[in-house]
């Protein structure tokens, strides 16, 4: 039987979101219904709200969630009812041309549930953000999107693993493959950039340079493990990075903002053969002009990282355990804990640059 709950709905591009009553259908075959306990507010949700990703309004926002499996659909063997899970916005299908050659992180047919959430007011089908929808009391996802993790990892911290943390840490460990002792620059020290810094520290990078235009982000970047910081609002970050690296540039540059300007800066801040990784999501209007000879002359690579090239089933429990052993500082990423009805305020705080992550905590029971 369908249940009713609440969700944060974005009805039109750029307009404030509304907390609405929503109807949630039972999970279909291969799907599970999850009661959400906590959800982080990621910049990608703001992109959705502003109409910068797609125009499949109305959206049920949120894609960084942790919760409890309440019901399982036909044929589901795992997870089980009662399991504590973090939700994944990519879940390899196991059958596509990438999965079958052993590259499931590149899956071209990542699993999602059928649309099962509707507005109560007018019965419109909701598009869940990146196929999940977590700013709500309950959501329906494909069973493989719900990844069990140790219960000792609290929901406020665990939910962040579901997007921001795995994206940043994975970009370091998997997409770029940061080498021990190497130098790293991170453009944009928000939720994603901070996680890149944590990943670089886990990879034992020698120098980690945080770049941002906001002082508070740079202060936090140092707390996460940046050895140096550069305020790009005050100095040319490429020059500053060269100065910090004996004139050479860094071995690894990460772009975690999503603009042509910062991508170019990341590209030019590299040493010879350096690897630049684009994580920030551009909007559809953005283009980039590149002097090809300069690009060729530096060698190296420009990579794009989706979801940190992670495998949720392998990495969510791993990162939870790193949090529990003190190697991953997820407490520092939770800037504020808020209620579902305060989500619009969290977007405003994000736009003002006040937060790494606002985390929505749903009441228990
Ligand atoms: N590739 C993926 O799989 C993936 C996953 C999640 C998020 N993202 C994207 O990553 C980006 C960052 O997300 P977030 O949640 O960390 O956002 P955020 O708002 O928390 O952080 C963005 C940071 O960039 C800084 N910034 C803005 N302009 C800058 C400039 N010119 N130079 C240096 N820093 C600048 C801001 O001050 C802020 O600290 C977004 O575009 C988001 O959509 C990508
Ligand atoms: Zn996200
Ligand atoms: Zn696949």
mmCIF file of C-alpha atoms and ligand atoms in Angstrom:
data_model
loop_
_atom_site.group_PDB
_atom_site.id
_atom_site.type_symbol
_atom_site.label_atom_id
_atom_site.label_comp_id
_atom_site.label_asym_id
_atom_site.label_seq_id
_atom_site.Cartn_x
_atom_site.Cartn_y
_atom_site.Cartn_z
ATOM 1 C CA UNK A 1 0.000 0.000 0.000
ATOM 2 C CA UNK A 2 1.192 3.521 -0.789
ATOM 3 C CA UNK A 3 2.225 5.664 2.182
ATOM 4 C CA UNK A 4 2.332 9.415 2.618
ATOM 5 C CA UNK A 5 5.323 11.362 3.849
ATOM 6 C CA UNK A 6 7.034 14.698 3.332
ATOM 7 C CA UNK A 7 9.580 15.835 0.767
ATOM 8 C CA UNK A 8 11.364 18.994 -0.360
ATOM 9 C CA UNK A 9 10.044 19.706 -3.847
ATOM 10 C CA UNK A 10 11.461 22.051 -6.467
ATOM 11 C CA UNK A 11 8.578 22.920 -8.811
ATOM 12 C CA UNK A 12 10.134 25.576 -11.060
ATOM 13 C CA UNK A 13 13.713 26.576 -11.888
ATOM 14 C CA UNK A 14 15.073 29.175 -9.496
ATOM 15 C CA UNK A 15 12.000 29.328 -7.253
ATOM 16 C CA UNK A 16 12.183 28.523 -3.535
ATOM 17 C CA UNK A 17 11.606 24.860 -2.697
ATOM 18 C CA UNK A 18 8.529 23.779 -0.737
ATOM 19 C CA UNK A 19 8.091 21.112 1.889
ATOM 20 C CA UNK A 20 5.147 19.120 0.523
ATOM 21 C CA UNK A 21 3.194 16.026 1.388
ATOM 22 C CA UNK A 22 4.241 13.265 -0.988
ATOM 23 C CA UNK A 23 2.863 9.827 -1.811
ATOM 24 C CA UNK A 24 5.326 6.934 -1.897
ATOM 25 C CA UNK A 25 4.354 3.723 -3.660
ATOM 26 C CA UNK A 26 5.598 0.371 -2.379
ATOM 27 C CA UNK A 27 8.899 -0.836 -3.901
ATOM 28 C CA UNK A 28 8.617 -2.821 -7.123
ATOM 29 C CA UNK A 29 10.671 -5.902 -8.062
ATOM 30 C CA UNK A 30 14.354 -5.334 -7.277
ATOM 31 C CA UNK A 31 13.587 -2.161 -5.280
ATOM 32 C CA UNK A 32 13.588 -1.176 -1.607
ATOM 33 C CA UNK A 33 11.815 1.492 0.421
ATOM 34 C CA UNK A 34 14.143 3.363 2.777
ATOM 35 C CA UNK A 35 13.158 5.550 5.732
ATOM 36 C CA UNK A 36 15.584 8.460 5.556
ATOM 37 C CA UNK A 37 17.413 9.369 8.763
ATOM 38 C CA UNK A 38 19.805 12.031 7.498
ATOM 39 C CA UNK A 39 20.691 13.794 4.266
ATOM 40 C CA UNK A 40 23.492 16.159 3.329
ATOM 41 C CA UNK A 41 22.788 19.193 1.132
ATOM 42 C CA UNK A 42 25.194 19.023 -1.830
ATOM 43 C CA UNK A 43 25.827 21.767 -4.374
ATOM 44 C CA UNK A 44 24.399 19.499 -7.089
ATOM 45 C CA UNK A 45 20.959 19.884 -5.428
ATOM 46 C CA UNK A 46 21.314 23.631 -5.862
ATOM 47 C CA UNK A 47 22.151 23.042 -9.544
ATOM 48 C CA UNK A 48 18.906 21.027 -9.856
ATOM 49 C CA UNK A 49 16.878 23.710 -8.095
ATOM 50 C CA UNK A 50 18.267 26.389 -10.411
ATOM 51 C CA UNK A 51 17.424 24.295 -13.495
ATOM 52 C CA UNK A 52 21.081 23.856 -14.401
ATOM 53 C CA UNK A 53 21.028 20.066 -14.734
ATOM 54 C CA UNK A 54 17.770 19.318 -16.530
ATOM 55 C CA UNK A 55 14.194 20.538 -16.713
ATOM 56 C CA UNK A 56 12.312 17.491 -15.454
ATOM 57 C CA UNK A 57 10.500 19.510 -12.782
ATOM 58 C CA UNK A 58 9.115 18.910 -10.225
ATOM 59 C CA UNK A 59 12.196 17.474 -8.528
ATOM 60 C CA UNK A 60 12.343 15.667 -5.218
ATOM 61 C CA UNK A 61 15.726 17.010 -4.148
ATOM 62 C CA UNK A 62 18.528 15.297 -2.213
ATOM 63 C CA UNK A 63 20.895 12.491 -3.107
ATOM 64 C CA UNK A 64 23.220 12.138 -0.091
ATOM 65 C CA UNK A 65 21.254 9.998 2.331
ATOM 66 C CA UNK A 66 21.410 7.391 5.075
ATOM 67 C CA UNK A 67 18.501 5.442 6.499
ATOM 68 C CA UNK A 68 16.828 2.156 7.320
ATOM 69 C CA UNK A 69 15.352 -0.316 4.834
ATOM 70 C CA UNK A 70 11.652 -0.596 5.679
ATOM 71 C CA UNK A 71 10.248 -2.746 2.874
ATOM 72 C CA UNK A 72 11.817 -4.816 0.110
ATOM 73 C CA UNK A 73 10.279 -5.559 -3.282
ATOM 74 C CA UNK A 74 9.880 -8.883 -5.038
ATOM 75 C CA UNK A 75 13.093 -10.834 -5.599
ATOM 76 C CA UNK A 76 15.287 -8.690 -3.317
ATOM 77 C CA UNK A 77 17.768 -10.802 -1.363
ATOM 78 C CA UNK A 78 19.918 -7.918 -0.105
ATOM 79 C CA UNK A 79 19.696 -5.537 1.668
ATOM 80 C CA UNK A 80 17.212 -6.860 4.225
ATOM 81 C CA UNK A 81 14.440 -5.109 6.137
ATOM 82 C CA UNK A 82 16.031 -3.244 9.068
ATOM 83 C CA UNK A 83 19.436 -2.841 7.417
ATOM 84 C CA UNK A 84 21.197 0.487 7.937
ATOM 85 C CA UNK A 85 22.204 1.813 4.519
ATOM 86 C CA UNK A 86 23.830 4.687 2.686
ATOM 87 C CA UNK A 87 22.280 5.433 -0.700
ATOM 88 C CA UNK A 88 24.358 5.424 -3.881
ATOM 89 C CA UNK A 89 23.490 7.478 -6.942
ATOM 90 C CA UNK A 90 25.364 5.034 -9.122
ATOM 91 C CA UNK A 91 24.777 1.287 -8.832
ATOM 92 C CA UNK A 92 26.422 -0.875 -11.515
ATOM 93 C CA UNK A 93 23.979 -3.022 -13.514
ATOM 94 C CA UNK A 94 26.420 -5.917 -13.909
ATOM 95 C CA UNK A 95 25.444 -6.467 -17.553
ATOM 96 C CA UNK A 96 26.415 -3.488 -19.712
ATOM 97 C CA UNK A 97 29.489 -3.226 -21.928
ATOM 98 C CA UNK A 98 31.535 -1.708 -19.083
ATOM 99 C CA UNK A 99 30.343 -3.982 -16.285
ATOM 100 C CA UNK A 100 31.027 -7.098 -18.369
ATOM 101 C CA UNK A 101 34.662 -6.140 -18.961
ATOM 102 C CA UNK A 102 35.349 -5.470 -15.288
ATOM 103 C CA UNK A 103 34.850 -1.678 -15.234
ATOM 104 C CA UNK A 104 31.629 -1.405 -13.216
ATOM 105 C CA UNK A 105 32.495 2.132 -12.022
ATOM 106 C CA UNK A 106 31.871 3.222 -15.639
ATOM 107 C CA UNK A 107 28.502 1.396 -15.869
ATOM 108 C CA UNK A 108 26.383 2.840 -18.678
ATOM 109 C CA UNK A 109 23.069 1.531 -17.306
ATOM 110 C CA UNK A 110 23.337 2.349 -13.601
ATOM 111 C CA UNK A 111 20.291 1.071 -11.689
ATOM 112 C CA UNK A 112 17.431 3.239 -10.397
ATOM 113 C CA UNK A 113 13.935 2.501 -9.126
ATOM 114 C CA UNK A 114 10.912 3.255 -11.293
ATOM 115 C CA UNK A 115 9.359 6.656 -10.430
ATOM 116 C CA UNK A 116 7.355 5.896 -7.273
ATOM 117 C CA UNK A 117 6.979 9.263 -5.578
ATOM 118 C CA UNK A 118 4.168 11.720 -6.347
ATOM 119 C CA UNK A 119 2.983 15.072 -5.033
ATOM 120 C CA UNK A 120 -0.066 14.608 -2.793
ATOM 121 C CA UNK A 121 -1.614 17.951 -3.807
ATOM 122 C CA UNK A 122 -1.882 17.306 -7.544
ATOM 123 C CA UNK A 123 -0.592 13.766 -8.122
ATOM 124 C CA UNK A 124 2.382 14.810 -10.289
ATOM 125 C CA UNK A 125 5.238 12.302 -10.654
ATOM 126 C CA UNK A 126 8.403 13.561 -8.934
ATOM 127 C CA UNK A 127 11.842 13.304 -10.534
ATOM 128 C CA UNK A 128 14.216 12.237 -7.762
ATOM 129 C CA UNK A 129 17.558 14.115 -7.873
ATOM 130 C CA UNK A 130 20.217 11.867 -9.446
ATOM 131 C CA UNK A 131 17.700 9.037 -9.238
ATOM 132 C CA UNK A 132 17.403 9.026 -5.435
ATOM 133 C CA UNK A 133 15.544 11.875 -3.664
ATOM 134 C CA UNK A 134 16.611 12.081 -0.003
ATOM 135 C CA UNK A 135 15.187 15.385 1.305
ATOM 136 C CA UNK A 136 12.174 13.385 2.410
ATOM 137 C CA UNK A 137 10.875 10.967 4.967
ATOM 138 C CA UNK A 138 10.967 7.917 2.653
ATOM 139 C CA UNK A 139 12.325 7.096 -0.763
ATOM 140 C CA UNK A 140 12.305 4.117 -3.137
ATOM 141 C CA UNK A 141 15.573 3.069 -4.779
ATOM 142 C CA UNK A 142 16.976 0.053 -6.619
ATOM 143 C CA UNK A 143 18.123 -2.517 -4.045
ATOM 144 C CA UNK A 144 21.734 -2.172 -5.201
ATOM 145 C CA UNK A 145 21.599 1.567 -4.484
ATOM 146 C CA UNK A 146 21.119 0.834 -0.772
ATOM 147 C CA UNK A 147 24.487 -0.196 0.640
ATOM 148 C CA UNK A 148 24.669 -1.562 4.206
ATOM 149 C CA UNK A 149 27.302 0.032 6.445
ATOM 150 C CA UNK A 150 28.335 -0.459 10.107
ATOM 151 C CA UNK A 151 25.654 0.828 12.491
ATOM 152 C CA UNK A 152 28.320 2.518 14.645
ATOM 153 C CA UNK A 153 28.694 5.243 11.998
ATOM 154 C CA UNK A 154 25.977 7.838 12.854
ATOM 155 C CA UNK A 155 23.505 8.958 10.127
ATOM 156 C CA UNK A 156 24.645 12.624 10.131
ATOM 157 C CA UNK A 157 28.157 11.564 9.130
ATOM 158 C CA UNK A 158 27.270 8.409 7.156
ATOM 159 C CA UNK A 159 24.999 10.235 4.712
ATOM 160 C CA UNK A 160 27.925 12.404 3.543
ATOM 161 C CA UNK A 161 29.712 9.292 2.308
ATOM 162 C CA UNK A 162 26.878 8.861 -0.211
ATOM 163 C CA UNK A 163 28.046 11.769 -2.376
ATOM 164 C CA UNK A 164 30.479 14.465 -1.216
ATOM 165 C CA UNK A 165 32.956 12.336 0.654
ATOM 166 C CA UNK A 166 33.216 9.416 -1.754
ATOM 167 C CA UNK A 167 33.364 11.838 -4.697
ATOM 168 C CA UNK A 168 36.339 13.727 -3.267
ATOM 169 C CA UNK A 169 38.176 10.807 -1.693
ATOM 170 C CA UNK A 170 37.527 8.605 -4.743
ATOM 171 C CA UNK A 171 38.743 11.310 -7.149
ATOM 172 C CA UNK A 172 42.074 11.187 -5.288
ATOM 173 C CA UNK A 173 42.414 7.465 -4.737
ATOM 174 C CA UNK A 174 40.806 6.108 -7.912
ATOM 175 C CA UNK A 175 40.463 8.738 -10.678
ATOM 176 C CA UNK A 176 43.811 10.457 -10.186
ATOM 177 C CA UNK A 177 45.626 7.756 -8.195
ATOM 178 C CA UNK A 178 47.560 10.271 -6.071
ATOM 179 C CA UNK A 179 51.087 8.995 -5.346
ATOM 180 C CA UNK A 180 52.742 9.068 -1.921
ATOM 181 C CA UNK A 181 54.860 12.169 -1.429
ATOM 182 C CA UNK A 182 53.396 13.964 -4.474
ATOM 183 C CA UNK A 183 52.000 17.518 -4.653
ATOM 184 C CA UNK A 184 48.299 18.286 -4.961
ATOM 185 C CA UNK A 185 46.241 21.460 -5.562
ATOM 186 C CA UNK A 186 42.505 21.562 -4.892
ATOM 187 C CA UNK A 187 40.446 24.349 -6.522
ATOM 188 C CA UNK A 188 37.286 24.881 -4.467
ATOM 189 C CA UNK A 189 37.396 23.799 -0.827
ATOM 190 C CA UNK A 190 33.675 23.230 -0.268
ATOM 191 C CA UNK A 191 32.243 19.840 0.679
ATOM 192 C CA UNK A 192 33.809 18.113 -2.320
ATOM 193 C CA UNK A 193 37.162 19.917 -2.175
ATOM 194 C CA UNK A 194 37.512 19.207 1.560
ATOM 195 C CA UNK A 195 36.966 15.547 0.773
ATOM 196 C CA UNK A 196 39.647 15.708 -1.927
ATOM 197 C CA UNK A 197 41.991 17.118 0.733
ATOM 198 C CA UNK A 198 41.093 14.235 3.069
ATOM 199 C CA UNK A 199 41.716 11.808 0.185
ATOM 200 C CA UNK A 200 45.100 13.386 -0.566
ATOM 201 C CA UNK A 201 46.036 13.025 3.093
ATOM 202 C CA UNK A 202 44.958 9.358 3.060
ATOM 203 C CA UNK A 203 47.127 8.886 -0.070
ATOM 204 C CA UNK A 204 50.055 10.420 1.877
ATOM 205 C CA UNK A 205 50.575 13.313 -0.542
ATOM 206 C CA UNK A 206 53.504 15.505 0.508
ATOM 207 C CA UNK A 207 52.073 18.937 -0.292
ATOM 208 C CA UNK A 208 48.353 19.698 -0.375
ATOM 209 C CA UNK A 209 47.404 23.203 -1.524
ATOM 210 C CA UNK A 210 43.818 24.350 -0.942
ATOM 211 C CA UNK A 211 42.540 27.124 -3.239
ATOM 212 C CA UNK A 212 39.319 29.041 -2.605
ATOM 213 C CA UNK A 213 37.967 32.587 -2.697
ATOM 214 C CA UNK A 214 36.509 32.415 0.821
ATOM 215 C CA UNK A 215 38.686 32.664 3.935
ATOM 216 C CA UNK A 216 36.461 30.413 6.058
ATOM 217 C CA UNK A 217 36.860 27.603 3.494
ATOM 218 C CA UNK A 218 40.636 28.031 3.588
ATOM 219 C CA UNK A 219 40.659 27.862 7.391
ATOM 220 C CA UNK A 220 38.685 24.608 7.197
ATOM 221 C CA UNK A 221 40.940 23.325 4.399
ATOM 222 C CA UNK A 222 43.918 23.570 6.779
ATOM 223 C CA UNK A 223 41.991 21.703 9.450
ATOM 224 C CA UNK A 224 41.338 18.897 6.947
ATOM 225 C CA UNK A 225 45.038 18.611 6.125
ATOM 226 C CA UNK A 226 45.976 21.263 3.536
ATOM 227 C CA UNK A 227 49.646 22.116 4.065
ATOM 228 C CA UNK A 228 49.221 25.478 2.263
ATOM 229 C CA UNK A 229 46.280 27.611 1.171
ATOM 230 C CA UNK A 230 45.803 30.204 -1.556
ATOM 231 C CA UNK A 231 43.082 32.849 -1.636
ATOM 232 C CA UNK A 232 42.269 33.130 -5.355
ATOM 233 C CA UNK A 233 40.317 36.339 -4.712
ATOM 234 C CA UNK A 234 43.551 38.017 -3.651
ATOM 235 C CA UNK A 235 46.332 36.478 -5.758
ATOM 236 C CA UNK A 236 46.738 34.632 -9.060
ATOM 237 C CA UNK A 237 46.392 31.027 -7.881
ATOM 238 C CA UNK A 238 48.532 29.583 -10.703
ATOM 239 C CA UNK A 239 51.452 31.837 -9.806
ATOM 240 C CA UNK A 240 50.981 31.161 -6.102
ATOM 241 C CA UNK A 241 50.995 27.380 -6.692
ATOM 242 C CA UNK A 242 54.159 27.625 -8.811
ATOM 243 C CA UNK A 243 55.831 29.588 -6.000
ATOM 244 C CA UNK A 244 54.879 26.913 -3.490
ATOM 245 C CA UNK A 245 56.331 24.145 -5.698
ATOM 246 C CA UNK A 246 59.791 25.502 -6.625
ATOM 247 C CA UNK A 247 58.358 26.973 -9.824
ATOM 248 C CA UNK A 248 57.255 23.563 -11.118
ATOM 249 C CA UNK A 249 53.540 23.217 -10.417
ATOM 250 C CA UNK A 250 51.728 20.291 -8.848
ATOM 251 C CA UNK A 251 51.580 16.618 -9.795
ATOM 252 C CA UNK A 252 47.804 16.534 -9.315
ATOM 253 C CA UNK A 253 45.285 19.377 -9.689
ATOM 254 C CA UNK A 254 41.596 18.953 -8.840
ATOM 255 C CA UNK A 255 38.781 21.235 -9.997
ATOM 256 C CA UNK A 256 35.885 21.149 -7.499
ATOM 257 C CA UNK A 257 34.003 24.328 -8.468
ATOM 258 C CA UNK A 258 32.629 23.736 -11.986
ATOM 259 C CA UNK A 259 33.711 26.789 -14.030
ATOM 260 C CA UNK A 260 35.897 27.196 -17.126
ATOM 261 C CA UNK A 261 38.105 29.696 -15.254
ATOM 262 C CA UNK A 262 38.961 27.311 -12.413
ATOM 263 C CA UNK A 263 39.424 24.378 -14.792
ATOM 264 C CA UNK A 264 41.957 26.396 -16.800
ATOM 265 C CA UNK A 265 43.708 27.450 -13.595
ATOM 266 C CA UNK A 266 43.850 23.808 -12.488
ATOM 267 C CA UNK A 267 45.276 22.781 -15.870
ATOM 268 C CA UNK A 268 48.002 25.454 -15.805
ATOM 269 C CA UNK A 269 48.964 24.845 -12.192
ATOM 270 C CA UNK A 270 50.313 21.385 -13.095
ATOM 271 C CA UNK A 271 53.938 20.288 -13.393
ATOM 272 C CA UNK A 272 54.988 18.445 -16.576
ATOM 273 C CA UNK A 273 52.945 15.256 -16.985
ATOM 274 C CA UNK A 274 50.650 16.343 -14.169
ATOM 275 C CA UNK A 275 47.121 15.002 -13.896
ATOM 276 C CA UNK A 276 44.145 17.363 -13.750
ATOM 277 C CA UNK A 277 40.813 15.963 -12.554
ATOM 278 C CA UNK A 278 37.524 17.763 -13.222
ATOM 279 C CA UNK A 279 34.929 17.094 -10.517
ATOM 280 C CA UNK A 280 32.830 20.302 -10.579
ATOM 281 C CA UNK A 281 29.666 20.082 -12.681
ATOM 282 C CA UNK A 282 29.520 22.751 -15.425
ATOM 283 C CA UNK A 283 26.228 24.296 -16.485
ATOM 284 C CA UNK A 284 25.037 23.743 -20.076
ATOM 285 C CA UNK A 285 26.130 27.200 -21.255
ATOM 286 C CA UNK A 286 29.792 26.810 -20.322
ATOM 287 C CA UNK A 287 32.528 26.469 -22.932
ATOM 288 C CA UNK A 288 36.276 26.596 -22.715
ATOM 289 C CA UNK A 289 38.985 27.830 -25.066
ATOM 290 C CA UNK A 290 42.340 26.147 -24.739
ATOM 291 C CA UNK A 291 45.688 27.040 -26.339
ATOM 292 C CA UNK A 292 46.398 23.566 -27.727
ATOM 293 C CA UNK A 293 50.155 23.854 -27.939
ATOM 294 C CA UNK A 294 50.430 24.837 -24.274
ATOM 295 C CA UNK A 295 48.155 21.916 -23.364
ATOM 296 C CA UNK A 296 50.185 19.505 -25.502
ATOM 297 C CA UNK A 297 53.482 20.865 -24.180
ATOM 298 C CA UNK A 298 52.604 20.063 -20.568
ATOM 299 C CA UNK A 299 51.727 16.449 -21.317
ATOM 300 C CA UNK A 300 49.888 14.592 -18.584
ATOM 301 C CA UNK A 301 46.135 14.170 -18.591
ATOM 302 C CA UNK A 302 42.773 15.800 -18.059
ATOM 303 C CA UNK A 303 40.352 13.373 -16.448
ATOM 304 C CA UNK A 304 36.712 13.662 -15.470
ATOM 305 C CA UNK A 305 35.633 12.037 -12.231
ATOM 306 C CA UNK A 306 32.055 10.882 -11.779
ATOM 307 C CA UNK A 307 31.335 9.900 -8.221
ATOM 308 C CA UNK A 308 35.050 9.428 -7.573
ATOM 309 C CA UNK A 309 35.062 6.365 -9.852
ATOM 310 C CA UNK A 310 33.896 4.501 -6.771
ATOM 311 C CA UNK A 311 32.186 1.180 -6.247
ATOM 312 C CA UNK A 312 29.624 1.924 -3.544
ATOM 313 C CA UNK A 313 29.385 -1.680 -2.328
ATOM 314 C CA UNK A 314 33.142 -1.726 -1.731
ATOM 315 C CA UNK A 315 33.731 1.874 -0.700
ATOM 316 C CA UNK A 316 30.818 2.887 1.555
ATOM 317 C CA UNK A 317 31.678 0.315 4.269
ATOM 318 C CA UNK A 318 35.390 1.109 3.796
ATOM 319 C CA UNK A 319 34.905 4.854 4.324
ATOM 320 C CA UNK A 320 32.575 4.239 7.269
ATOM 321 C CA UNK A 321 35.320 2.219 8.903
ATOM 322 C CA UNK A 322 37.881 4.937 8.152
ATOM 323 C CA UNK A 323 35.582 7.388 9.946
ATOM 324 C CA UNK A 324 35.271 5.010 12.892
ATOM 325 C CA UNK A 325 39.058 4.551 13.096
ATOM 326 C CA UNK A 326 39.620 8.319 13.017
ATOM 327 C CA UNK A 327 41.212 8.455 9.548
ATOM 328 C CA UNK A 328 38.363 10.385 7.928
ATOM 329 C CA UNK A 329 37.136 13.514 9.712
ATOM 330 C CA UNK A 330 33.462 13.506 8.828
ATOM 331 C CA UNK A 331 32.467 15.394 11.996
ATOM 332 C CA UNK A 332 34.233 18.478 10.659
ATOM 333 C CA UNK A 333 32.192 18.337 7.458
ATOM 334 C CA UNK A 334 28.877 18.662 9.291
ATOM 335 C CA UNK A 335 28.650 22.459 9.587
ATOM 336 C CA UNK A 336 25.054 22.420 10.828
ATOM 337 C CA UNK A 337 22.320 19.922 11.570
ATOM 338 C CA UNK A 338 18.916 21.157 10.422
ATOM 339 C CA UNK A 339 15.294 20.014 10.074
ATOM 340 C CA UNK A 340 13.638 19.060 6.794
ATOM 341 C CA UNK A 341 11.624 22.294 6.877
ATOM 342 C CA UNK A 342 14.872 24.326 6.991
ATOM 343 C CA UNK A 343 16.234 23.029 3.660
ATOM 344 C CA UNK A 344 15.599 26.257 1.747
ATOM 345 C CA UNK A 345 17.682 28.072 4.389
ATOM 346 C CA UNK A 346 20.468 25.535 3.796
ATOM 347 C CA UNK A 347 20.578 26.512 0.105
ATOM 348 C CA UNK A 348 20.825 30.171 1.092
ATOM 349 C CA UNK A 349 23.646 29.372 3.551
ATOM 350 C CA UNK A 350 25.427 27.428 0.799
ATOM 351 C CA UNK A 351 25.122 30.361 -1.598
ATOM 352 C CA UNK A 352 26.482 32.697 1.087
ATOM 353 C CA UNK A 353 29.422 30.288 1.514
ATOM 354 C CA UNK A 354 28.718 29.581 5.190
ATOM 355 C CA UNK A 355 28.663 25.799 5.118
ATOM 356 C CA UNK A 356 30.579 22.749 4.015
ATOM 357 C CA UNK A 357 27.498 20.658 4.569
ATOM 358 C CA UNK A 358 24.146 21.336 6.163
ATOM 359 C CA UNK A 359 22.798 17.947 7.220
ATOM 360 C CA UNK A 360 19.062 17.381 7.461
ATOM 361 C CA UNK A 361 18.185 15.107 10.391
ATOM 362 C CA UNK A 362 14.789 13.431 10.236
ATOM 363 C CA UNK A 363 13.071 12.599 13.531
ATOM 364 C CA UNK A 364 13.188 8.890 14.523
ATOM 365 C CA UNK A 365 10.011 6.830 14.676
HETATM 366 N N1 LIG B 1 31.703 14.849 -10.338
HETATM 367 C C1 LIG B 1 30.870 14.417 -9.417
HETATM 368 O O1 LIG B 1 30.576 13.231 -9.356
HETATM 369 C C2 LIG B 1 30.298 15.397 -8.427
HETATM 370 C C3 LIG B 1 29.658 14.930 -7.264
HETATM 371 C C4 LIG B 1 29.173 15.861 -6.350
HETATM 372 C C5 LIG B 1 29.291 17.226 -6.591
HETATM 373 N N2 LIG B 1 29.902 17.642 -7.738
HETATM 374 C C6 LIG B 1 30.083 19.078 -8.051
HETATM 375 O O2 LIG B 1 31.236 19.550 -7.359
HETATM 376 C C7 LIG B 1 31.129 20.974 -7.231
HETATM 377 C C8 LIG B 1 31.416 21.374 -5.788
HETATM 378 O O3 LIG B 1 30.372 20.904 -4.948
HETATM 379 P P1 LIG B 1 30.359 21.262 -3.381
HETATM 380 O O4 LIG B 1 29.193 20.543 -2.792
HETATM 381 O O5 LIG B 1 31.713 21.094 -2.806
HETATM 382 O O6 LIG B 1 30.015 22.837 -3.463
HETATM 383 P P2 LIG B 1 30.350 23.975 -2.400
HETATM 384 O O7 LIG B 1 29.442 25.096 -2.701
HETATM 385 O O8 LIG B 1 30.355 23.385 -1.017
HETATM 386 O O9 LIG B 1 31.856 24.370 -2.737
HETATM 387 C C9 LIG B 1 32.279 25.118 -3.857
HETATM 388 C C10 LIG B 1 33.499 25.927 -3.404
HETATM 389 O O10 LIG B 1 34.083 26.577 -4.532
HETATM 390 C C11 LIG B 1 34.558 27.833 -4.088
HETATM 391 N N3 LIG B 1 34.776 28.703 -5.238
HETATM 392 C C12 LIG B 1 33.871 29.402 -5.970
HETATM 393 N N4 LIG B 1 34.498 30.104 -6.955
HETATM 394 C C13 LIG B 1 35.822 29.831 -6.837
HETATM 395 C C14 LIG B 1 36.977 30.241 -7.555
HETATM 396 N N5 LIG B 1 36.880 31.072 -8.593
HETATM 397 N N6 LIG B 1 38.190 29.755 -7.175
HETATM 398 C C15 LIG B 1 38.293 28.918 -6.110
HETATM 399 N N7 LIG B 1 37.222 28.489 -5.387
HETATM 400 C C16 LIG B 1 36.012 28.933 -5.744
HETATM 401 C C17 LIG B 1 33.463 28.310 -3.141
HETATM 402 O O11 LIG B 1 33.918 29.350 -2.294
HETATM 403 C C18 LIG B 1 33.159 27.020 -2.390
HETATM 404 O O12 LIG B 1 33.955 26.871 -1.231
HETATM 405 C C19 LIG B 1 29.730 21.335 -7.720
HETATM 406 O O13 LIG B 1 29.810 21.753 -9.066
HETATM 407 C C20 LIG B 1 28.986 20.021 -7.617
HETATM 408 O O14 LIG B 1 27.882 19.962 -8.492
HETATM 409 C C21 LIG B 1 30.403 16.759 -8.651
HETATM 410 ZN ZN1 LIG B 2 26.254 15.440 -4.547
HETATM 411 ZN ZN1 LIG B 3 26.640 -1.728 -16.126
#
